[in-house]
Short mmCIF file of C-alpha atoms and ligand atoms in Angstrom, two decimals:
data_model
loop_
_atom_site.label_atom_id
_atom_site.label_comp_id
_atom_site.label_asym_id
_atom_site.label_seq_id
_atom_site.Cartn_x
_atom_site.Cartn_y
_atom_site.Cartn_z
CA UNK A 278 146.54 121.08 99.62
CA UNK A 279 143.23 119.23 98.14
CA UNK A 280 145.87 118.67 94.95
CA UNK A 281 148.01 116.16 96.89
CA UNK A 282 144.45 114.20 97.58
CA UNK A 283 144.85 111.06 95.34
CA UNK A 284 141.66 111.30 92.83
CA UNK A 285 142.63 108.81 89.96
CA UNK A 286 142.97 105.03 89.38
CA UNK A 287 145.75 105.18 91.96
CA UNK A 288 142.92 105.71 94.70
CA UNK A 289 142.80 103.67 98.22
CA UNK A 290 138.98 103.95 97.26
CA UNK A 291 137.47 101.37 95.78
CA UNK A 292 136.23 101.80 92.21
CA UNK A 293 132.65 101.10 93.03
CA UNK A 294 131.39 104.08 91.02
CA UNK A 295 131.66 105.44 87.76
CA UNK A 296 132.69 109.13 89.13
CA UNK A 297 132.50 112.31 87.10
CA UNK A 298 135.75 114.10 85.83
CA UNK A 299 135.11 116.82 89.08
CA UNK A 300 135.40 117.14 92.43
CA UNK A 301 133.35 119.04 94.13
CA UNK A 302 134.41 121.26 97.76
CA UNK A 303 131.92 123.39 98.47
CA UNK A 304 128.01 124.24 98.35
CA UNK A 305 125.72 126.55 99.34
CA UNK A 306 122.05 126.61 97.83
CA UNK A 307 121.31 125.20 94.40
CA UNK A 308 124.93 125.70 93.75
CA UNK A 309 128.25 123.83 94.24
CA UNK A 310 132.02 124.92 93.67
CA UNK A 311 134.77 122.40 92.56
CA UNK A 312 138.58 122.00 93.71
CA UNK A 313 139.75 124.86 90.77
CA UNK A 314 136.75 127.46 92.15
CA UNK A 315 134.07 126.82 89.39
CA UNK A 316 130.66 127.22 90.16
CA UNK A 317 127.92 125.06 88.80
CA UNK A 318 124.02 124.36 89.14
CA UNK A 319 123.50 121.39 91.08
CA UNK A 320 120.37 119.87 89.59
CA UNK A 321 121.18 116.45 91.15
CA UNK A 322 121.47 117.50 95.06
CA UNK A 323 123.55 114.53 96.44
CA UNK A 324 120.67 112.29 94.78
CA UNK A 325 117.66 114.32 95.80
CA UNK A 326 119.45 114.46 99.37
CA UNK A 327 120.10 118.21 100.02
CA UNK A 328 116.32 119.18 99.94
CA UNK A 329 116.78 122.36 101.24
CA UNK A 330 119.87 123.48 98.80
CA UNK A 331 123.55 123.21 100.41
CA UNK A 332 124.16 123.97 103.88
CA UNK A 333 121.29 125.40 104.92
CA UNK A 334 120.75 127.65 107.56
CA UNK A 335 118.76 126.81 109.82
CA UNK A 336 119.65 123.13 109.52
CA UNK A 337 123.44 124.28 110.00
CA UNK A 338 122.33 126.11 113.02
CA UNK A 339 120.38 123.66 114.55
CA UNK A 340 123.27 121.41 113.85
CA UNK A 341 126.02 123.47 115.39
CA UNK A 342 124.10 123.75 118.73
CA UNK A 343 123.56 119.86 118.78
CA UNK A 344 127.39 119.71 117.64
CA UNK A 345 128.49 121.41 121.39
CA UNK A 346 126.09 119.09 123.14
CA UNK A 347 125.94 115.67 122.51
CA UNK A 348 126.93 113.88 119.66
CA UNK A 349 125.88 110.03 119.85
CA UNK A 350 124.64 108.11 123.09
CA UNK A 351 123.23 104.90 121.25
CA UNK A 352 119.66 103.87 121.67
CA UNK A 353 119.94 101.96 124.87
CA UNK A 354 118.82 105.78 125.90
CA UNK A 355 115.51 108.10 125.45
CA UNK A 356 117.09 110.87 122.94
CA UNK A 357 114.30 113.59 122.90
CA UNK A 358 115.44 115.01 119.63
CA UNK A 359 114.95 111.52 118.15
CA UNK A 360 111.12 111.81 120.13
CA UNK A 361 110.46 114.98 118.25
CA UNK A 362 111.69 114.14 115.09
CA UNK A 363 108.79 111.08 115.10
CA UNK A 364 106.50 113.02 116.34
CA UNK A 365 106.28 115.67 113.30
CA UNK A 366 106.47 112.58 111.20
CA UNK A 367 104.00 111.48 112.82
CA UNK A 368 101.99 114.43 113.25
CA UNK A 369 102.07 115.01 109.48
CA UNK A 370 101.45 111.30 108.14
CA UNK A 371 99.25 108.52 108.87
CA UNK A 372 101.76 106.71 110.91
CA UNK A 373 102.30 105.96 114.58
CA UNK A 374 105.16 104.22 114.72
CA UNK A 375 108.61 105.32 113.65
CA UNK A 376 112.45 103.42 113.21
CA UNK A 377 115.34 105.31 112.68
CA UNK A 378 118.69 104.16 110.65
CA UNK A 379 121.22 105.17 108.60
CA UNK A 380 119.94 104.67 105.07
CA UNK A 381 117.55 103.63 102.05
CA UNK A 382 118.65 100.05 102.49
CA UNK A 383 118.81 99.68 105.92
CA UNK A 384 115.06 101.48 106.13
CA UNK A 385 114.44 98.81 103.40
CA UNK A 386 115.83 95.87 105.68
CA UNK A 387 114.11 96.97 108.75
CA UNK A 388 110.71 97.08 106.51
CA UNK A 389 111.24 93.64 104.72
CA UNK A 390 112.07 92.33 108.36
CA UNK A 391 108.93 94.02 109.31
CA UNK A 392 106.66 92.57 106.88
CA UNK A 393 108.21 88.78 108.26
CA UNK A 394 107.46 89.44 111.99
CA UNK A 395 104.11 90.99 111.04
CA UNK A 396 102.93 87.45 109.06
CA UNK A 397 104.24 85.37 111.79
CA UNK A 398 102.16 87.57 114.78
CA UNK A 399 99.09 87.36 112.51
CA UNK A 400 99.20 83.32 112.33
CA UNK A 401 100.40 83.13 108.68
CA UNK A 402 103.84 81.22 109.23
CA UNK A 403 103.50 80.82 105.57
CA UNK A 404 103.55 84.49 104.26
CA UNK A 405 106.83 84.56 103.67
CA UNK A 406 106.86 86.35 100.02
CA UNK A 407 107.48 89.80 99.33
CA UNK A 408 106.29 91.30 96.02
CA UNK A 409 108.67 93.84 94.09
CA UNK A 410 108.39 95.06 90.69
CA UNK A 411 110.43 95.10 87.36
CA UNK A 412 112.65 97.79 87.60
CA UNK A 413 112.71 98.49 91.42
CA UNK A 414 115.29 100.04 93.20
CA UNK A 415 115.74 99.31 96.93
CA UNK A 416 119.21 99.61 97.91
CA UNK A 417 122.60 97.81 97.97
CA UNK A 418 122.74 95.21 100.78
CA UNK A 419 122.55 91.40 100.27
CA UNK A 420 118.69 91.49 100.88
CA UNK A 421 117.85 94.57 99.37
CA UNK A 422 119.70 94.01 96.18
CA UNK A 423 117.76 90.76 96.25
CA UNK A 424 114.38 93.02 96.23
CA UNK A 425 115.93 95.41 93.37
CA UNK A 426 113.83 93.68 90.58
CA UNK A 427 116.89 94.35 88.35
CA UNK A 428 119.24 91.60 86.91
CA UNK A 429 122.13 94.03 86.18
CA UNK A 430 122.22 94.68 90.05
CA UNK A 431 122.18 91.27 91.07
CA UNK A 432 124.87 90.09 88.08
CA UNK A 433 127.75 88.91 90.15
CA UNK A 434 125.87 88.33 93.62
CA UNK A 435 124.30 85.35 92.93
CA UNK A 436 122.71 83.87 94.53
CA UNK A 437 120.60 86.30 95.91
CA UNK A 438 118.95 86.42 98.72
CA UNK A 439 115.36 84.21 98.47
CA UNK A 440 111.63 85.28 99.34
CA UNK A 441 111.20 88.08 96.79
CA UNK A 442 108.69 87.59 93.37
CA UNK A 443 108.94 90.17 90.92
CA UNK A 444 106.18 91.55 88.91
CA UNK A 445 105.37 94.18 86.09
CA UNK A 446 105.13 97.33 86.95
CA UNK A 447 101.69 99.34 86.38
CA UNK A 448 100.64 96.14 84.66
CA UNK A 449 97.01 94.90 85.36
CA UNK A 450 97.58 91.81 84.83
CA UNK A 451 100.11 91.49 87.59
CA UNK A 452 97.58 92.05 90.14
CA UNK A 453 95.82 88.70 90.01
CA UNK A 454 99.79 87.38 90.72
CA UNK A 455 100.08 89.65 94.21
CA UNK A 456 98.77 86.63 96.45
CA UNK A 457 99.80 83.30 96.23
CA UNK A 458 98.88 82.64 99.39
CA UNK A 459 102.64 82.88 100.42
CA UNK A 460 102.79 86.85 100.21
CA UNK A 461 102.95 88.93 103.14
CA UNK A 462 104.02 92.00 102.09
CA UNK A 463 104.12 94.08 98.95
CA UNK A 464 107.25 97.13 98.27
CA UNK A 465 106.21 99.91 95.54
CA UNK A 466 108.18 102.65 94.68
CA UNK A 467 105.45 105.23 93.31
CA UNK A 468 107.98 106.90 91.22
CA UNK A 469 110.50 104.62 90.28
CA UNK A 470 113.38 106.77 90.52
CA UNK A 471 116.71 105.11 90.04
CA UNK A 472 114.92 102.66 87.30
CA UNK A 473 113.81 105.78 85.16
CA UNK A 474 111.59 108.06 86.57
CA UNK A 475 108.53 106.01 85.73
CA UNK A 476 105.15 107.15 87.81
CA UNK A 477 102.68 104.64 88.83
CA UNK A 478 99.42 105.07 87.55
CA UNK A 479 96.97 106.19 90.60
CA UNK A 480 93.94 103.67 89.67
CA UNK A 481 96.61 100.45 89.44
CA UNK A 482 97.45 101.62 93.04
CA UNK A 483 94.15 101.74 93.83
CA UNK A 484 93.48 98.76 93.28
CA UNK A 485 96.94 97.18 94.46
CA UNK A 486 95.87 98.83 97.98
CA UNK A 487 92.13 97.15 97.89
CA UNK A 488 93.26 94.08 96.86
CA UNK A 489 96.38 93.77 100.23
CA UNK A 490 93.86 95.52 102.57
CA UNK A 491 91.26 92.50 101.37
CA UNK A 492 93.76 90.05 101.61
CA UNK A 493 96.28 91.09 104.93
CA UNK A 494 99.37 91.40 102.55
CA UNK A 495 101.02 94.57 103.63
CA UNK A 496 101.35 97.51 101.30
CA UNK A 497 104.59 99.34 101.85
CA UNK A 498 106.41 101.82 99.63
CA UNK A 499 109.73 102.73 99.44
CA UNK A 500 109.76 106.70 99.69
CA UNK A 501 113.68 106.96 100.12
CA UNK A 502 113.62 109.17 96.67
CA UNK A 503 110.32 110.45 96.97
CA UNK A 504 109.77 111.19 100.40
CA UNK A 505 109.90 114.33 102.39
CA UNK A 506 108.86 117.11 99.62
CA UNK A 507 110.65 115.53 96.59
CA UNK A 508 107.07 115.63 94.48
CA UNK A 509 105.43 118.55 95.80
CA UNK A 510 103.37 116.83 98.87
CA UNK A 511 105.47 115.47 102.40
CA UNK A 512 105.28 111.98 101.34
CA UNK A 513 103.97 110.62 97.57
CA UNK A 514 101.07 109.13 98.63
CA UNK A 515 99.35 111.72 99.81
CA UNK A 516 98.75 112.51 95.86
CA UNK A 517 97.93 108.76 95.25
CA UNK A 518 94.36 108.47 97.21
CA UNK A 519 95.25 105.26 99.05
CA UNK A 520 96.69 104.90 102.11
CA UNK A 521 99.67 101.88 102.52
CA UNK A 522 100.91 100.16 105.89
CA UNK A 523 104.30 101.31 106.03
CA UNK A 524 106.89 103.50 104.42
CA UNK A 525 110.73 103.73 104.63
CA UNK A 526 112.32 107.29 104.16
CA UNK A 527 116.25 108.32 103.84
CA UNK A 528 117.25 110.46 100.79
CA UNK A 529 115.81 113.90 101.94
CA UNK A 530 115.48 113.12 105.31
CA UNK A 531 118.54 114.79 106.76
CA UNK A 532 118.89 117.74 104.00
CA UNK A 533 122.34 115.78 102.99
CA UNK A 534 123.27 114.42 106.59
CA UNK A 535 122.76 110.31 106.73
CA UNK A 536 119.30 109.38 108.57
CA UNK A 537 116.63 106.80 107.37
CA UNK A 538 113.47 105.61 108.56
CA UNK A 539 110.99 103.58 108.22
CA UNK A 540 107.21 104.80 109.39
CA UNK A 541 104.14 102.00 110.37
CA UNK A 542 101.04 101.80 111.07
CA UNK A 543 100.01 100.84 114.44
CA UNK A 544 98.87 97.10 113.48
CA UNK A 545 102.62 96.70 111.51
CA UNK A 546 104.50 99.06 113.78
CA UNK A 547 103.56 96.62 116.62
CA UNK A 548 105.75 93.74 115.24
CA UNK A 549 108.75 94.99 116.40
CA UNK A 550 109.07 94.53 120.29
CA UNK A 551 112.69 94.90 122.23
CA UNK A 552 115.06 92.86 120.79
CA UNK A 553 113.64 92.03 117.47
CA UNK A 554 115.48 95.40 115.16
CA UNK A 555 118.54 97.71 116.30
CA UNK A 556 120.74 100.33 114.88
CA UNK A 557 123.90 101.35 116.71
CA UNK A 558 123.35 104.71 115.09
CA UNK A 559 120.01 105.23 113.65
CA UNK A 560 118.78 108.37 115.03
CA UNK A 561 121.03 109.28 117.00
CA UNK A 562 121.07 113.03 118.08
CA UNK A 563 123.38 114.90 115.82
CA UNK A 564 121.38 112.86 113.23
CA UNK A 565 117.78 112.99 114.47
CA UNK A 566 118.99 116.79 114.68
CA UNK A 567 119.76 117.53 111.22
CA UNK A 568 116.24 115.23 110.48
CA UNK A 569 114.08 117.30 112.64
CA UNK A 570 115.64 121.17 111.18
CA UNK A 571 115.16 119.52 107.59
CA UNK A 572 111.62 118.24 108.02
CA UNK A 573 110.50 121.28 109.83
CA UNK A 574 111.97 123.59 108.19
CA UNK A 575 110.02 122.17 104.77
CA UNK A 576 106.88 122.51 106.48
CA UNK A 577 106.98 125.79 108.32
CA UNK A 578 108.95 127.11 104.89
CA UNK A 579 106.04 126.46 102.83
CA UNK A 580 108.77 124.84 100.44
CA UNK A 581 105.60 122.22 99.61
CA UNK A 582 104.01 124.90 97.45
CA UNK A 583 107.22 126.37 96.48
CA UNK A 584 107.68 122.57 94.88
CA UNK A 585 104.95 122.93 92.94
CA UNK A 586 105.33 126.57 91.50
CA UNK A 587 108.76 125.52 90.50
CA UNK A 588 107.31 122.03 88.76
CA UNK A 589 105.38 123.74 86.89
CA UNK A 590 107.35 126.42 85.94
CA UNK A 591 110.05 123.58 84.36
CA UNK A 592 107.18 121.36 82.80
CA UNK A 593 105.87 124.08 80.98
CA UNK A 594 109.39 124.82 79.55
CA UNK A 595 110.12 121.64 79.27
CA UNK A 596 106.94 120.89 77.14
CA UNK A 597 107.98 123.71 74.83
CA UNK A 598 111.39 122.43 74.26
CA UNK A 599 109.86 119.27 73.05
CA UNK A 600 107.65 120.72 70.17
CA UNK A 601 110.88 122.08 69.06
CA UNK A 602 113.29 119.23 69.80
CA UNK A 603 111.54 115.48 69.18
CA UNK A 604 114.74 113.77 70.99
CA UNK A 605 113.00 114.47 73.99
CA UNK A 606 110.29 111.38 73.41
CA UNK A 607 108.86 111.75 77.45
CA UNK A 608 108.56 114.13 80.41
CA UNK A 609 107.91 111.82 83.16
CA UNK A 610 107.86 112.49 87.23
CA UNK A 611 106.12 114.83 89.98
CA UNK A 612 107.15 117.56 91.78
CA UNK A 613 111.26 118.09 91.35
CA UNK A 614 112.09 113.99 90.57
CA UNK A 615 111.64 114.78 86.64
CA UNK A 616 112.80 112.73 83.59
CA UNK A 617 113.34 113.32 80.41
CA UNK A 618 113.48 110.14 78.05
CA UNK A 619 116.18 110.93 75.05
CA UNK A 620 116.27 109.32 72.21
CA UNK A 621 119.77 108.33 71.80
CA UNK A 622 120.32 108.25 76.12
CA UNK A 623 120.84 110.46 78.55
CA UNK A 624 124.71 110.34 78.76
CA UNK A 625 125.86 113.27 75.87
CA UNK A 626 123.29 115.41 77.91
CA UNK A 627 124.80 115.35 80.67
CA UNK A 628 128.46 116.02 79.99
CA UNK A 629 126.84 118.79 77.85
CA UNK A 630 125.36 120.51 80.62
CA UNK A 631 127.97 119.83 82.78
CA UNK A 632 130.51 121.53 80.03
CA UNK A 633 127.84 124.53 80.92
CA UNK A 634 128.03 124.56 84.67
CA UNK A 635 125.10 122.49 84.96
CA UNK A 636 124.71 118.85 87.04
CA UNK A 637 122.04 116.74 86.74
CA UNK A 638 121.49 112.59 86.55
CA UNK A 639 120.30 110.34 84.83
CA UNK A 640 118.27 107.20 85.54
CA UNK A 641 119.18 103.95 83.89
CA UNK A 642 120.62 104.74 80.01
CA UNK A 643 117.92 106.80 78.66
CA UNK A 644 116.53 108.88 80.89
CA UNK A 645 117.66 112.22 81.94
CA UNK A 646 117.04 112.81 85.28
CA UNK A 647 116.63 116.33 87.11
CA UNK A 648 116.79 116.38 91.22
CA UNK A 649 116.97 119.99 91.75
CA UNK A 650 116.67 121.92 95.89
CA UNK A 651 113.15 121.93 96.69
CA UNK A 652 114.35 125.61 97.38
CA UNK A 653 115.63 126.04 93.85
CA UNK A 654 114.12 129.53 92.27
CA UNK A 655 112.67 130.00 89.10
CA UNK A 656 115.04 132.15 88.21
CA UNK A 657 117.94 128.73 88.86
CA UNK A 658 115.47 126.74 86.70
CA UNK A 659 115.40 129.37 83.69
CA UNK A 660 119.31 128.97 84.04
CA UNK A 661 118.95 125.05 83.76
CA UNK A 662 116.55 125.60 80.89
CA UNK A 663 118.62 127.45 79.09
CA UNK A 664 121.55 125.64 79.21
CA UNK A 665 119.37 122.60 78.09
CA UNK A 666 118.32 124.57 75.27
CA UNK A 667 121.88 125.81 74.23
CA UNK A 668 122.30 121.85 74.43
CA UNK A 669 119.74 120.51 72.70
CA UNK A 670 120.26 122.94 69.84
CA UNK A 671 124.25 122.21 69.68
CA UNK A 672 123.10 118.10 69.20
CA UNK A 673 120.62 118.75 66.78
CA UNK A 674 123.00 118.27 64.02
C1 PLP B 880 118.62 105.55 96.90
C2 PLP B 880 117.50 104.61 97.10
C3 PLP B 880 117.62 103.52 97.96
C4 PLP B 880 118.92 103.18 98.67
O1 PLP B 880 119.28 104.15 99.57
P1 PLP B 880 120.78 104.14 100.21
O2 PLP B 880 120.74 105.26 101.19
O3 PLP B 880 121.73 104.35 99.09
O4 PLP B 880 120.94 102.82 100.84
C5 PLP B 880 116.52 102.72 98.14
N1 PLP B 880 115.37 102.96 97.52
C6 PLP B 880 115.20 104.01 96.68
C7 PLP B 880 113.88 104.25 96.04
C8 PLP B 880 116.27 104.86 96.44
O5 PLP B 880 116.12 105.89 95.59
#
């Protein structure tokens, strides 16, 4: 039957990505199974979405009882699941307030809008400014495409929406440009995930975190790829040593069902009053549900540790393969968001590895990037390894 389904150019959908030759129908775990029953290693999870591996368990379960009971009521209505599922965000941040949505962007949206209603409360009508850096990636929509610090993602949409500067990344010298006086808010990925796995260096933080606590310019990081376990701690700043105003979730959130969020501080949270943000469906219960069996499930799971066993496990091997194969030029990342920089791109790699069962990512043209479950076993990862090895030696030629 899934052979009558229309997959080519002929398509009703539009041709917005650049798909792989498969199509995938089934997953459970690490692992995935395409249209013609082949099995392969899914080192990408839906874009670090599937944190806990394919249709997991208890997330399914938790899921299936929502499924018989209510579905969507729209927030115009208390939805305890939606209570509970801030709370152990909450409970296991720095954060008092939360907003649920749908996505990275919209988390994105509701924080830039944030940031606006938070100058305006505090008397500065003229922080209007948001500060984003070379590289960025925040999302898709007119205003966070605007933020995406990246001319090949505005090219065509110009012009873009207004209010954002753009600065280098890790780059001392772009801290003396953070206030002009017109800034209000700042958005940091600390790994920059879609724009090639690059890490931010923890004392440039620092010192980006003194210098918007000094000044009232709120620091707020977009965690949609590195939130909720994807580096080894619940969020990525807990391994920074700073602590920022505000941070927007999605990717992981859900273990693969759609749910983002964005987390505040009281003294931000408090800029949004009745009226001022909405989401039809953000949070809602069958969503909120799969959010609150993902998140707790990580937690009670230990899978935090587990994320750092395994990262070290594949940076070890990964380190070896480099002595004996100098097209890997950089390891980069934390936790399971890893990149490897290749000398002549990341593309051959992958449809290498994918000719051996294998799926991972890249991140921009160079970088090979590797997403695995936050469940995945070191036995998976020896598989992945190998297969990169078979690889690498096959290209060395
Ligand atoms: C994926 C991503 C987004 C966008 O999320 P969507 O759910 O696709 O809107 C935003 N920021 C970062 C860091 C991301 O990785």
């Amino acid at each position: 039957m899934l052979n009558t389904i229309k997959t080519d150019e002929h398509s009703p959908v539009m041709n917005t990505y650049g798909r792989f030759p498969i199509t995938l129908v089934k997953g459970k775990g690490s692992y995935v199974w395409d249209d013609k029953g082949k099995k392969y290693l899914d080192y990408t999870s839906g874009i670090a979405t599937c944190s806990l591996g394919h249709v997991p368990d208890k997330v399914q379960a938790a899921l299936e009882e929502q499924l018989h009971t209510l579905w969507h009521c729209s927030n115009l209505y208390h939805i305890p699941i939606q209570e509970k599922l801030a709370n152990i965000l909450a409970e296991n941040s720095i954060f008092d307030g939360a907003f649920f949505c749908n996505s990275g962007a919209e988390a994105n949206e509701a924080a830039i809008k944030l940031a606006k209603k938070y100058a305006k409360g505090q008397g500065n009508e003229e922080r209007t400014e948001i500060v984003t850096f070379k590289r960025s990636f925040h999302g898709r929509t007119g205003t966070t495409l605007a933020a995406t610090a990246q001319e090949k993602i505005h090219q065509g949409f110009t012009p873009v929406t207004s209010g954002f500067r753009y600065l280098s990344f890790n780059d001392e010298a772009a801290l003396e440009q953070i206030d002009n006086g017109k800034t209000t808010a700042v958005l940091l990925e600390l790994v920059q995930g879609e724009g090639g796995v690059n890490v931010a260096k923890v004392d440039w933080v620092k010192k980006l975190a003194a210098l918007c606590k000094e000044k009232d310019i709120l620091l707020m990081l977009d965690e949609v790829q590195t939130g909720i376990g994807r580096t080894g701690s619940l969020f990525a700043y807990e391994q920074f040593d700073f602590e920022p105003d505000v941070i927007t979730l999605a990717k992981g959130l859900g273990g693969g069902f759609p749910i983002g969020a964005l987390l505040a501080k009281e003294k931000a949270a408090a800029a949004f009053t009745p009226g001022t943000h909405g989401s039809t469906f953000g949070g809602n219960p069958l969503a909120s549900t799969a959010g609150y069996a993902t998140v707790n499930a990580i937690l009670e799971g230990n899978i935090l540790e587990h994320v750092k066993k395994v990262e070290h496990f594949i940076l070890n091997k990964l380190y070896d393969l480099q002595q004996e194969y100098p097209v890997i030029e950089e390891i980069k990342g934390i936790g399971l968001l890893l990149g490897l920089e290749m000398k002549n791109g990341a593309a051959e790699y992958i449809t290498a590895l994918r000719e051996r069962d294998v799926l991972v990512l890249s991140a921009g043209e160079k970088v090979l990037r590797i997403l695995p479950p936050l469940t995945t076993s070191e036995k998976e990862a020896a598989e992945f390894i190998a297969a990169f090895q078979e690889v690498l030696e096959e290209k060395k030629n």
